[in-house]
Coordinates of C-alpha atoms in Angstrom, one line a residue:
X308 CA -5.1 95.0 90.9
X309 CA -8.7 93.8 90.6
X310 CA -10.3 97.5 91.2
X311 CA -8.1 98.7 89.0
X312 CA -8.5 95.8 86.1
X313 CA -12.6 96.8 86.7
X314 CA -11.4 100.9 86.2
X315 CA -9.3 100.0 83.0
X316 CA -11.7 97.5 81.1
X317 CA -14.1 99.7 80.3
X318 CA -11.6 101.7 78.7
X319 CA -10.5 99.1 76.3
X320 CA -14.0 99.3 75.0
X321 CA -13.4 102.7 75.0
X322 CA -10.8 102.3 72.6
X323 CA -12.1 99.7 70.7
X324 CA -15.1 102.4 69.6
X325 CA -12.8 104.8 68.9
X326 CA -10.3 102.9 66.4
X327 CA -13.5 102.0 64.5
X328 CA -14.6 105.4 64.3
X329 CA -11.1 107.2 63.7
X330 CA -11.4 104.6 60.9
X331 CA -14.8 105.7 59.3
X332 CA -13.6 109.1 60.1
X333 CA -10.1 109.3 58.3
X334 CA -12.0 108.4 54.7
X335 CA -13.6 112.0 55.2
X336 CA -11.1 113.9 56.6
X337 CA -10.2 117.3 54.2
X338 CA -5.9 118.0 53.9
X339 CA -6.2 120.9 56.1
X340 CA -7.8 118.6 59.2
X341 CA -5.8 115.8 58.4
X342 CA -2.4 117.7 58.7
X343 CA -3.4 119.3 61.9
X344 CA -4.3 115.6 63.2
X345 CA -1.2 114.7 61.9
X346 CA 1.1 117.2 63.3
X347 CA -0.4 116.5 66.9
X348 CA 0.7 113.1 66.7
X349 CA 4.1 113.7 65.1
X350 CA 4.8 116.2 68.0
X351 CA 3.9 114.1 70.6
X352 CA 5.3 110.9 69.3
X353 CA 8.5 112.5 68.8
X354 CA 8.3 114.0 72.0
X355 CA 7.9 110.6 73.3
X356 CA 10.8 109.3 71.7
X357 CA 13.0 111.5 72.9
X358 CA 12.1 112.5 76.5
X359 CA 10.9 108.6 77.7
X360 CA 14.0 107.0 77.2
X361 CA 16.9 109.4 78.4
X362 CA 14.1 110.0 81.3
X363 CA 13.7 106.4 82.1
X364 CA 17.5 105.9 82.4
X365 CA 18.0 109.1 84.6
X366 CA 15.3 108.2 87.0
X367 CA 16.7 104.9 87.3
X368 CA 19.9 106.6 88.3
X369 CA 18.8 108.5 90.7
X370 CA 16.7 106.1 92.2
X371 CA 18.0 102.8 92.3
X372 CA 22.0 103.7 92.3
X373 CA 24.7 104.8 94.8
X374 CA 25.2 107.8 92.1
X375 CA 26.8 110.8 94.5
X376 CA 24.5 113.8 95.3
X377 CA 21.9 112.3 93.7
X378 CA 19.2 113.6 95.6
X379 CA 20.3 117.5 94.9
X380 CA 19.8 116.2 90.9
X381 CA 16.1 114.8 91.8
X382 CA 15.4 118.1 93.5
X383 CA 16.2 119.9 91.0
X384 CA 14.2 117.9 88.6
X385 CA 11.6 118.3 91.0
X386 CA 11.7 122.3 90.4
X387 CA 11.0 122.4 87.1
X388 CA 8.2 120.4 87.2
X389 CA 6.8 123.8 88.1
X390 CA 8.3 125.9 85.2
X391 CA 5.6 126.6 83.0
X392 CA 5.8 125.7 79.0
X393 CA 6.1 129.4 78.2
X394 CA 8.7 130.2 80.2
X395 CA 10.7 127.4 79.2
X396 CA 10.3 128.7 75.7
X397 CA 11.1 131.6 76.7
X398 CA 14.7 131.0 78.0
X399 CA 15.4 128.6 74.8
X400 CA 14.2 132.1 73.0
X401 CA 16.2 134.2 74.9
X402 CA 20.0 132.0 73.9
X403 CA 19.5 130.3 70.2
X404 CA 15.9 132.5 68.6
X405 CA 15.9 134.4 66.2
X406 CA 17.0 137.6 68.4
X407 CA 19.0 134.8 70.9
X408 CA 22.4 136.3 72.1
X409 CA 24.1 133.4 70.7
X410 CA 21.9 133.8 66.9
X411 CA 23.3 137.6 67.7
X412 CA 26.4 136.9 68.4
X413 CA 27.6 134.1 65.6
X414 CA 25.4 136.1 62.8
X415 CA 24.7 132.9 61.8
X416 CA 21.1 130.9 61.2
X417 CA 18.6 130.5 63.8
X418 CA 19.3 127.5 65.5
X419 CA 15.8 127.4 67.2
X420 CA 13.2 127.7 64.7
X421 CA 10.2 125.6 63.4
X422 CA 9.8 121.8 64.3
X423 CA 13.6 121.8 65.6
X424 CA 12.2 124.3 68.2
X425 CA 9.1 122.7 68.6
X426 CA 10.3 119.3 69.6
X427 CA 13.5 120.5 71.4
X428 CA 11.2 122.3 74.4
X429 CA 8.5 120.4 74.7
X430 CA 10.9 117.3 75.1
X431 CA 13.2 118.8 77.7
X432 CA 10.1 120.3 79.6
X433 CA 8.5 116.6 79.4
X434 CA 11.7 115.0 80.7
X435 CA 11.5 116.0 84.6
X436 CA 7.6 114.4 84.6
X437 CA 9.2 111.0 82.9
X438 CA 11.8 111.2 85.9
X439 CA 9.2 111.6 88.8
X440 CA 6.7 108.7 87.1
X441 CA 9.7 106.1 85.8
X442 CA 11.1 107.0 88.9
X443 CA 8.3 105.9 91.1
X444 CA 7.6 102.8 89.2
X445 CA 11.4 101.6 89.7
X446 CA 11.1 102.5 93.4
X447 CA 8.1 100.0 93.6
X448 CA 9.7 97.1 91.8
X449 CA 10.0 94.5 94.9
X450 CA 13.2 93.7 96.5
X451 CA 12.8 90.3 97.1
X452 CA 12.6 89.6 93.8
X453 CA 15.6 91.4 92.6
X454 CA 17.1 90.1 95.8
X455 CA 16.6 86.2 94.3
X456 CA 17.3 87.0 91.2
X457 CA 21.0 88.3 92.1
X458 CA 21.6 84.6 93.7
X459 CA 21.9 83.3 90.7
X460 CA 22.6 86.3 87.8
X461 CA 24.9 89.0 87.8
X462 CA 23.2 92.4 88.8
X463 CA 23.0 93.8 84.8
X464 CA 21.5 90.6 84.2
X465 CA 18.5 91.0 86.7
X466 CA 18.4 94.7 86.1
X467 CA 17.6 94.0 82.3
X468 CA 15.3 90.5 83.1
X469 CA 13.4 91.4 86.5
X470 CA 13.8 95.6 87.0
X471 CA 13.1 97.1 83.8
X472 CA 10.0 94.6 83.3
X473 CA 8.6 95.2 86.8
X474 CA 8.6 98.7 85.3
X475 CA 7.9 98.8 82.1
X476 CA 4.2 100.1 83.3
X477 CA 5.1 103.2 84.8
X478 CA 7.6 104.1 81.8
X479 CA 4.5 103.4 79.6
X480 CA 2.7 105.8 81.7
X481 CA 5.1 108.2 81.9
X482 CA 5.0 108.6 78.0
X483 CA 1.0 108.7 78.2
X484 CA 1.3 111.5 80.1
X485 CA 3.8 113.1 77.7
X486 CA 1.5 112.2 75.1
X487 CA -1.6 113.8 76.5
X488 CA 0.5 116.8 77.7
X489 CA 2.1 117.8 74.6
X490 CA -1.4 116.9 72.3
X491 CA -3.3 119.3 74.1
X492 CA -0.5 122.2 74.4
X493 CA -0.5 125.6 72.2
X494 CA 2.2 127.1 74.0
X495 CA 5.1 126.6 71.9
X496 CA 3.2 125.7 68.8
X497 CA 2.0 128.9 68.5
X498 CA 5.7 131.0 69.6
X499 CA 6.9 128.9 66.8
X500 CA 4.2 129.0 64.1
X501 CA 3.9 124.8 63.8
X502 CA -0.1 123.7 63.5
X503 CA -1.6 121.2 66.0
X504 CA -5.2 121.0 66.7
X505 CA -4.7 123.0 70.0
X506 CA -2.5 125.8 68.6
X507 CA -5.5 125.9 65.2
X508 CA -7.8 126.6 68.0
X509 CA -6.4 128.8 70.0
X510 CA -5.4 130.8 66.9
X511 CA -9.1 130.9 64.9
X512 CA -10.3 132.1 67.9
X513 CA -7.7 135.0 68.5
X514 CA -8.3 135.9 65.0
X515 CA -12.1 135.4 64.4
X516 CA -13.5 135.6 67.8
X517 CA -16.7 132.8 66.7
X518 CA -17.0 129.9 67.9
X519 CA -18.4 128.6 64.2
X520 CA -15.1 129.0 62.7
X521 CA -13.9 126.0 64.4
X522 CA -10.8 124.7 62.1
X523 CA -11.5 121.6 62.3
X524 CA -14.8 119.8 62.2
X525 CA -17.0 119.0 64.8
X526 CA -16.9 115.4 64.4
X527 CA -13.0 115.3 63.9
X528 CA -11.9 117.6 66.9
X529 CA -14.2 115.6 69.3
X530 CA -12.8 112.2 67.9
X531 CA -9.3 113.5 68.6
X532 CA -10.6 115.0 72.1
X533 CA -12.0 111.4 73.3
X534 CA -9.0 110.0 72.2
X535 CA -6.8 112.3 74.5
X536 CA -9.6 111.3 77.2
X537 CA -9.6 107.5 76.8
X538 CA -5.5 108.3 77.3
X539 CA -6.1 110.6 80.5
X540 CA -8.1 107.3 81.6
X541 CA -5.9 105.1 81.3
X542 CA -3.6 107.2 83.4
X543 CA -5.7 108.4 86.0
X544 CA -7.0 104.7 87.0
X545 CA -3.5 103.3 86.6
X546 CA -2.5 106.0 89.2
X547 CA -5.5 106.0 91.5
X548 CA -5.4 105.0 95.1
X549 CA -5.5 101.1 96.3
X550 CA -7.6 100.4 98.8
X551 CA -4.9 98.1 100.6
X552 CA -2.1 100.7 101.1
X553 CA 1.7 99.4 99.5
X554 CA 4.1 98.9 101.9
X555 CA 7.6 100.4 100.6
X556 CA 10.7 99.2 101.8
X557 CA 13.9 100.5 101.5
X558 CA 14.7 99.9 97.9
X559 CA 17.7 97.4 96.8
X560 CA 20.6 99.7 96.0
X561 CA 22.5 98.6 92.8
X562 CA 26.5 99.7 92.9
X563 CA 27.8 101.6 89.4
X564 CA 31.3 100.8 90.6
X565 CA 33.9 102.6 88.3
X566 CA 31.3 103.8 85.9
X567 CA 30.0 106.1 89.6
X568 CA 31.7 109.6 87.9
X569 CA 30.2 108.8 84.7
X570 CA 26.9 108.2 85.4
X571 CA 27.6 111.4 87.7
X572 CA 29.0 113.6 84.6
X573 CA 25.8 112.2 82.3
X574 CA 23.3 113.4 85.2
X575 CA 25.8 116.7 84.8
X576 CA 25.1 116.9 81.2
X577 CA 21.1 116.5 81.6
X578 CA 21.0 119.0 84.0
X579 CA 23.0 121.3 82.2
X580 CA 21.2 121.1 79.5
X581 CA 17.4 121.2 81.1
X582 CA 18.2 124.3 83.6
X583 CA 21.3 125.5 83.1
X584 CA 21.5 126.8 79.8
X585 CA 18.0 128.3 79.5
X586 CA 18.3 130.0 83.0
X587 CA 21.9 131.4 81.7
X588 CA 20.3 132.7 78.8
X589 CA 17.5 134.7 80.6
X590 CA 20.5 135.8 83.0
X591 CA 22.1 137.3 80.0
X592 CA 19.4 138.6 78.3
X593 CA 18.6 140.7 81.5
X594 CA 21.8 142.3 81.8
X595 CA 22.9 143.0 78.2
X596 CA 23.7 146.0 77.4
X597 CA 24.2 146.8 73.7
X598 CA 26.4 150.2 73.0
X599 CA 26.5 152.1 69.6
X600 CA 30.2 152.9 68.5
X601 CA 30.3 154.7 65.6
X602 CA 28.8 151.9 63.3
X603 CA 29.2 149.0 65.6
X604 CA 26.7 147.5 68.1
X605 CA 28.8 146.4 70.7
X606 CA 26.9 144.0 73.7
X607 CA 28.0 143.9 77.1
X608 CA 27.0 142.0 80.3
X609 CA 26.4 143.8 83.8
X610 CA 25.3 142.0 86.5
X611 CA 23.7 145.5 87.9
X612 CA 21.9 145.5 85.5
X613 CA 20.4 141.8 85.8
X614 CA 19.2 142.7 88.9
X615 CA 17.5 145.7 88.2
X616 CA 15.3 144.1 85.5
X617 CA 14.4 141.1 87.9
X618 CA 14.2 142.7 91.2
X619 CA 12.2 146.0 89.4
X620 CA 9.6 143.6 87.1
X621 CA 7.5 142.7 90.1
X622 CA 6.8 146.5 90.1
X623 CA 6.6 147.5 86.9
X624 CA 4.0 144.1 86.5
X625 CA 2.6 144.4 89.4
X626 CA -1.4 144.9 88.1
X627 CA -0.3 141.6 86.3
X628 CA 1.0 140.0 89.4
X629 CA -1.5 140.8 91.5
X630 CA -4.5 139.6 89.0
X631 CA -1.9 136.2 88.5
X632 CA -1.9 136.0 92.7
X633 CA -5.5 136.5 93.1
X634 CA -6.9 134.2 90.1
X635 CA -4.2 131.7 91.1
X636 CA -5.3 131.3 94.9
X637 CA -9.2 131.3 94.0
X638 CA -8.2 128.7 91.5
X639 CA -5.9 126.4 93.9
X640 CA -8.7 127.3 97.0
X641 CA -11.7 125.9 94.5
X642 CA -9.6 123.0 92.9
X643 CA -8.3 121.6 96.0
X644 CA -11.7 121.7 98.2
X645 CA -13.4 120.2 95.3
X646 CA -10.4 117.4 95.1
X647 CA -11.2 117.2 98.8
X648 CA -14.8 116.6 98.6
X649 CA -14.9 114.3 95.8
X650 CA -11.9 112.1 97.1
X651 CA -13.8 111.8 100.4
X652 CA -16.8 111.0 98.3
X653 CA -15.3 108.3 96.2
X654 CA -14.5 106.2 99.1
X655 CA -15.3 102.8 98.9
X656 CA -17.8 102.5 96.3
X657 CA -16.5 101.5 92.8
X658 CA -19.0 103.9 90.8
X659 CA -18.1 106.7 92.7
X660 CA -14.9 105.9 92.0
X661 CA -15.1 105.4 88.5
X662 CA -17.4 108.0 88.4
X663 CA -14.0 110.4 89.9
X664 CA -11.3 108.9 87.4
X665 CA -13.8 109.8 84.6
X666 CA -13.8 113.7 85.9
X667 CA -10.5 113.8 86.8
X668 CA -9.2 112.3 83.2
X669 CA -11.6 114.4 81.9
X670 CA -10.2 117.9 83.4
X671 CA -6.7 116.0 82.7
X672 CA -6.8 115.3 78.9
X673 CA -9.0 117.9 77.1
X674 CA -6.8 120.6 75.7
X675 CA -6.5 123.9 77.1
X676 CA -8.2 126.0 74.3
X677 CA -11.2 123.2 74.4
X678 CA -11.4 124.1 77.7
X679 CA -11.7 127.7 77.3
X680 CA -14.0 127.5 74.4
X681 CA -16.3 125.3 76.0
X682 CA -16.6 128.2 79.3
X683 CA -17.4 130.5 76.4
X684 CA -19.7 128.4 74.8
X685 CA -21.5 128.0 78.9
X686 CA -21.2 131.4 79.4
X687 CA -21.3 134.0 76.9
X688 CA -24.7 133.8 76.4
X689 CA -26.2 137.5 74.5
X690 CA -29.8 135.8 75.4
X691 CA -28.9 135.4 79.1
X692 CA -28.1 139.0 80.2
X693 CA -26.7 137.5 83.5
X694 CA -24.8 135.2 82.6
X695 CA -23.2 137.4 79.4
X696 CA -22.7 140.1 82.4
X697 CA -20.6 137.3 84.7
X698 CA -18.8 136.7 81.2
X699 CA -17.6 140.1 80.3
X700 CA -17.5 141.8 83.4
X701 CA -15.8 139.3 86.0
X702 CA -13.5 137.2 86.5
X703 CA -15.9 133.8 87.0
X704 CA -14.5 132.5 83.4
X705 CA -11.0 132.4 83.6
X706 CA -11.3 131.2 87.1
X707 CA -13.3 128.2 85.9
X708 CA -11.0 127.8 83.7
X709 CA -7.6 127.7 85.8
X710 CA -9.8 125.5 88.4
X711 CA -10.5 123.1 85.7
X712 CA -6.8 123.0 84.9
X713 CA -5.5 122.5 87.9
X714 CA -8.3 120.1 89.7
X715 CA -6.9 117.1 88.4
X716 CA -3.3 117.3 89.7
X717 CA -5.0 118.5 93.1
X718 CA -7.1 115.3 92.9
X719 CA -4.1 112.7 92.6
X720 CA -2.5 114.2 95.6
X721 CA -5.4 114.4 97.8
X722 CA -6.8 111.3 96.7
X723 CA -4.1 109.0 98.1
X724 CA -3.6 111.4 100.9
X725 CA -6.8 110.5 102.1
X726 CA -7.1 106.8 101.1
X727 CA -3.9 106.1 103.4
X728 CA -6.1 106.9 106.1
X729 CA -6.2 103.7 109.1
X730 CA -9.4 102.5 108.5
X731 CA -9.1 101.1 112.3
X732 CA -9.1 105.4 113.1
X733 CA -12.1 105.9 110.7
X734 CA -14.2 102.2 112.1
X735 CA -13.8 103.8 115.5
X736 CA -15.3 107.2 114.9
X737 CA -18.1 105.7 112.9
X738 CA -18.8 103.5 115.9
X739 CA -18.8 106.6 118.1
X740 CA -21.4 107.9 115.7
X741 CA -19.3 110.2 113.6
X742 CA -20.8 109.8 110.2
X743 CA -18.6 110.0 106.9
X744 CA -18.4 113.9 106.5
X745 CA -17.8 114.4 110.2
X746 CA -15.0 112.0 109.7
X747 CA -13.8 113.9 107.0
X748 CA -13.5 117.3 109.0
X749 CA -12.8 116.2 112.3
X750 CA -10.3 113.0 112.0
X751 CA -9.3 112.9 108.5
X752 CA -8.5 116.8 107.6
X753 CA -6.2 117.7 110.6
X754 CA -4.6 114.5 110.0
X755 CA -3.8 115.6 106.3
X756 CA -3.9 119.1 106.7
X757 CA 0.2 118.8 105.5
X758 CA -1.1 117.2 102.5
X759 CA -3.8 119.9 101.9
X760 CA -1.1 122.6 101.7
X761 CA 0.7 120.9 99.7
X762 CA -2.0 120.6 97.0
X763 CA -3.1 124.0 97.2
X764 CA 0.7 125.5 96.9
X765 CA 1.3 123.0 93.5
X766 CA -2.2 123.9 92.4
X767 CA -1.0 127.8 92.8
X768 CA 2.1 127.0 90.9
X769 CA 0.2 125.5 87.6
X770 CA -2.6 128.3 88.1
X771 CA 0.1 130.8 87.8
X772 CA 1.8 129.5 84.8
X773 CA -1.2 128.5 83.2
X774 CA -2.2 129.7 79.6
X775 CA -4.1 127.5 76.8
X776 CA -7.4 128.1 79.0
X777 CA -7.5 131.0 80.5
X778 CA -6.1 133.1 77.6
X779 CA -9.2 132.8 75.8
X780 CA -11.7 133.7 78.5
X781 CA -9.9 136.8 80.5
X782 CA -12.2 139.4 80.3
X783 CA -10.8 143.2 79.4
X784 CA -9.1 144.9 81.8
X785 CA -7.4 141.6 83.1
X786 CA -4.4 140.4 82.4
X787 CA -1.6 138.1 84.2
X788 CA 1.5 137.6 84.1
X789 CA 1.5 134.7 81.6
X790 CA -0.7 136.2 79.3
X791 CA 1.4 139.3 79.5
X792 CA 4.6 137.2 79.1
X793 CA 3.2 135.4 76.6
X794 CA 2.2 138.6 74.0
X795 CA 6.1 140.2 74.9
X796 CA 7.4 136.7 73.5
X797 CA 5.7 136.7 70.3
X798 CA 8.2 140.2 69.4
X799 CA 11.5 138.3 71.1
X800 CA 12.8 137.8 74.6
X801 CA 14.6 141.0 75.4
X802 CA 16.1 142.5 78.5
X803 CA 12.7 143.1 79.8
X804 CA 11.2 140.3 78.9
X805 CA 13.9 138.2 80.6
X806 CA 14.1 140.0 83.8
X807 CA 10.1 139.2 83.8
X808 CA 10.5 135.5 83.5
X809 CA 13.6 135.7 86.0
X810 CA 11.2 137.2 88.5
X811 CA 8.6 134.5 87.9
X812 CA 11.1 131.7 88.0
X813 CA 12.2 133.0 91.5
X814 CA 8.1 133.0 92.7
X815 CA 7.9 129.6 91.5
X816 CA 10.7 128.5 93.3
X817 CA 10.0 130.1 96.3
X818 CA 6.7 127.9 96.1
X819 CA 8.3 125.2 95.1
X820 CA 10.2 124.9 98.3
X821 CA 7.1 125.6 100.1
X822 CA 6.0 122.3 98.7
X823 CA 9.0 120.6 99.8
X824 CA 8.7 122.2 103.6
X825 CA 5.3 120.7 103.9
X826 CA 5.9 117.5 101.7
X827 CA 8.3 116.6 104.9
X828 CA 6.1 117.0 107.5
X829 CA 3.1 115.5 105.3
X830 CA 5.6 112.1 105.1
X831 CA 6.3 112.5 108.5
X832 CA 2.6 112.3 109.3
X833 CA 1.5 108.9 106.9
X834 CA 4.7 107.3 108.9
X835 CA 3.5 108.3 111.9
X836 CA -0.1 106.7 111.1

């Protein structure tokens, strides 16, 4: 706890600065800046309220209760951790939009519209992320004290007094995350037509293409940037790597008795509601088939048809696919041997470390279209004839950009990947004159290499259903396959459009499992060590 306490203080002075400032700031602020301000943190405060606490109670569940086939529930939790924003969008769209088969089919008011639709996504695509944090910090709480507390309380008694407190700081870090997450999104904001400072960004740029039409002031969108830092700060130290590994034992198991089934039929419900219904609407959406008789549109459903729009969209996208596949893997390959080398790096010295959760909060926190203005602003440079070239006629800036966006998560993995290292294997190689980086390659890497892979496929999966960056910098002539799904949404999620994000759910699944393949053998090999 002490090299964390030394990671965190600065950042209360951190904060400190910035209240003052927001303070002397707000007196200043024009209406137009301050709704935008505002908006972002309506949407990610409701967001929070929400996701955090129906998330908190599932993980919970699922990880601290004899609740039946619970771990098929946390897998699939675990999937959609690697369905992008859009596409989740996307199959909401596609069921209760304004061209939704259920809008269609009732003739009635769009359901999905506005703030409604706003705060409906981003919450249910926020809720599988409060699982896997909530549920890790209840999986750490120690048994022996829940074990002493149940010799003299009842078990809902020492779940409220000594579970819930022990973690109460990974649920408050699970909504951080939210927070930063949903702050520094454009996604949905912009399907939707809501203004946050990410979507004004993102959409003065589109429109105006100059940098010094920024909609909100200088001074007001880097106040509101540093705060989303100071936030990714917090989060990245509170997550960082002990030196002294924890031990986890097998977790006390709390019995739900005769409320089993309905715990069972609420996981039902969740589930239901955060895949089932938006992957049945896509499934729809591909096969519908609408018929004119006489006067009358009449809609039918053929499962042939579903499968020809998913199984013929990788070919009719495949220029999209292919540029998606190649940005993606030079993305995860350049994230993850950076993660690599400055993980290795950051071992054992406290500024390097702090130096490392500063980068990686950093990366973490800034919004996507900051990200992708500030690569514009380094590279599209009329006075530098080189660099203007590497702007407009390759691929180096949205590459930046989806290695930017995806360094971070690559860094939490491979940071504690590394750091569980036996220091006893590492003392021993350094006494045979190994020095650190020959360490790193020859003791440390095929040790991990499970872990490696395992970065690099969930770096590929965010690369590929990345957007708020690398919208802005792909150069003419290049265009994935979010980017393309991204322009077919803003005109309605038909049959095409559905078989499309079918196709792309099944490649993210496919890597998805990948990740679980390797994740086995990578536990297998940190037991084994």
């Amino acid at each position: 706890m002490g090299d964390r306490a030394r990671l965190l203080r600065p950042t209360a002075i951190l904060l400190i600065a910035l209240a003052l400032a927001s303070a002397l700031a707000a007196a200043t602020l024009d209406r137009r800046t301050l709704g935008l301000l505002i908006n972002t943190l309506r949407l990610a405060g409701l967001t929070c309220i929400f996701s955090v606490p129906v998330g908190s109670v599932v993980a919970f569940v699922l990880g601290r209760t004899d609740l039946p086939l619970r771990k098929w529930a946390i897998l699939l939790f675990g999937l959609m951790l690697f369905v992008p924003l859009y596409l989740q969008a996307a199959a909401w769209q596609a069921g209760f939009g304004l061209q939704g088969w259920y809008t269609l089919a009732i003739g009635g008011p769009v359901w999905l519209r506005g703030w409604t639709a706003v705060v409906w996504i981003h919450s249910l695509a926020s809720l599988p992320w409060v699982v896997l944090i909530a549920g890790a910090g209840f999986r750490l709480v120690e048994r022996e004290l829940e074990e002493q507390a149940l010799l003299d309380a009842a078990p809902p008694k020492v779940f409220w007094r000594v579970t819930v407190p022990a973690a109460a700081g990974s649920i408050g870090l699970a909504a951080l995350w939210v927070m930063v997450l949903t702050a520094g999104e454009m996604t949905v904001t912009d399907l939707f037509a809501v203004r946050t400072y990410a979507e004004e960004i993102y959409t003065q740029f589109a429109v105006a293409r100059e940098l010094g039409d920024a909609p909100l002031g200088v001074g007001s969108g880097m106040l509101l940037t540093a705060w989303l830092v100071a936030a990714g700060w917090v989060f990245v130290a509170a997550t960082a790597p002990r030196e002294r590994l924890l031990s986890l034992p097998e977790a006390y198991v709390y019995r739900l008795g005769r409320w089993k089934w309905i715990a069972l039929a609420a996981v039902a419900v969740v589930l239901a509601v955060v895949v089932g219904v938006p992957l049945a609407n896509l499934v729809y959406k591909a096969g519908v088939i609408v018929v004119q008789v006489d006067d009358i549109r009449v809609r039918t459903w053929s499962l042939v048809r579903a499968v020809i729009m998913v199984a013929g969209n990788p070919w009719r996208f495949q220029r999209e696919l292919g540029w998606s596949l190649g940005l993606g893997g030079l993305a995860a390959s350049a994230a993850v041997l950076a993660a690599v080398a400055a993980s290795w790096w950051a071992r054992g010295r406290r500024w390097r470390t702090a130096a490392l959760v500063v980068a990686t909060a950093t990366c973490l926190a800034v919004p996507g279209p900051v990200v992708g203005l500030a690569i514009i602003w380094m590279l599209n440079r009329p006075e530098l004839p080189a660099l203007a070239w590497l702007y407009n006629q390759s691929i180096l800036a949205p590459w930046l950009a989806l290695t930017v966006r995806t360094f971070p998560v690559a860094v939490l993995i491979v940071w504690h990947a590394l750091a569980s290292m036996p220091r006893e294997m590492l003392d021993a190689a350094a006494v045979d004159g190994a020095g650190a980086w020959t360490q790193l390659w020859r003791i440390a890497l095929p040790c991990r290499a499970a872990v490696i892979v395992v970065a690099w496929l969930v770096a590929m999966a965010l690369a590929l259903g990345e957007l708020a960056a690398s919208v802005l910098v792909t150069p003419a002539g290049v265009t994935t396959l979010s980017i393309a799904i991204f322009g077919l949404l803003h005109y309605g999620v038909e049959d095409q459009v559905a078989g499309l994000c079918l196709a792309l759910a099944a490649l993210l699944a496919a890597t998805a499992a990948g990740v679980l393949l390797v994740g086995r053998r990578w536990r297998r090999s940190i037991m084994a060590s």
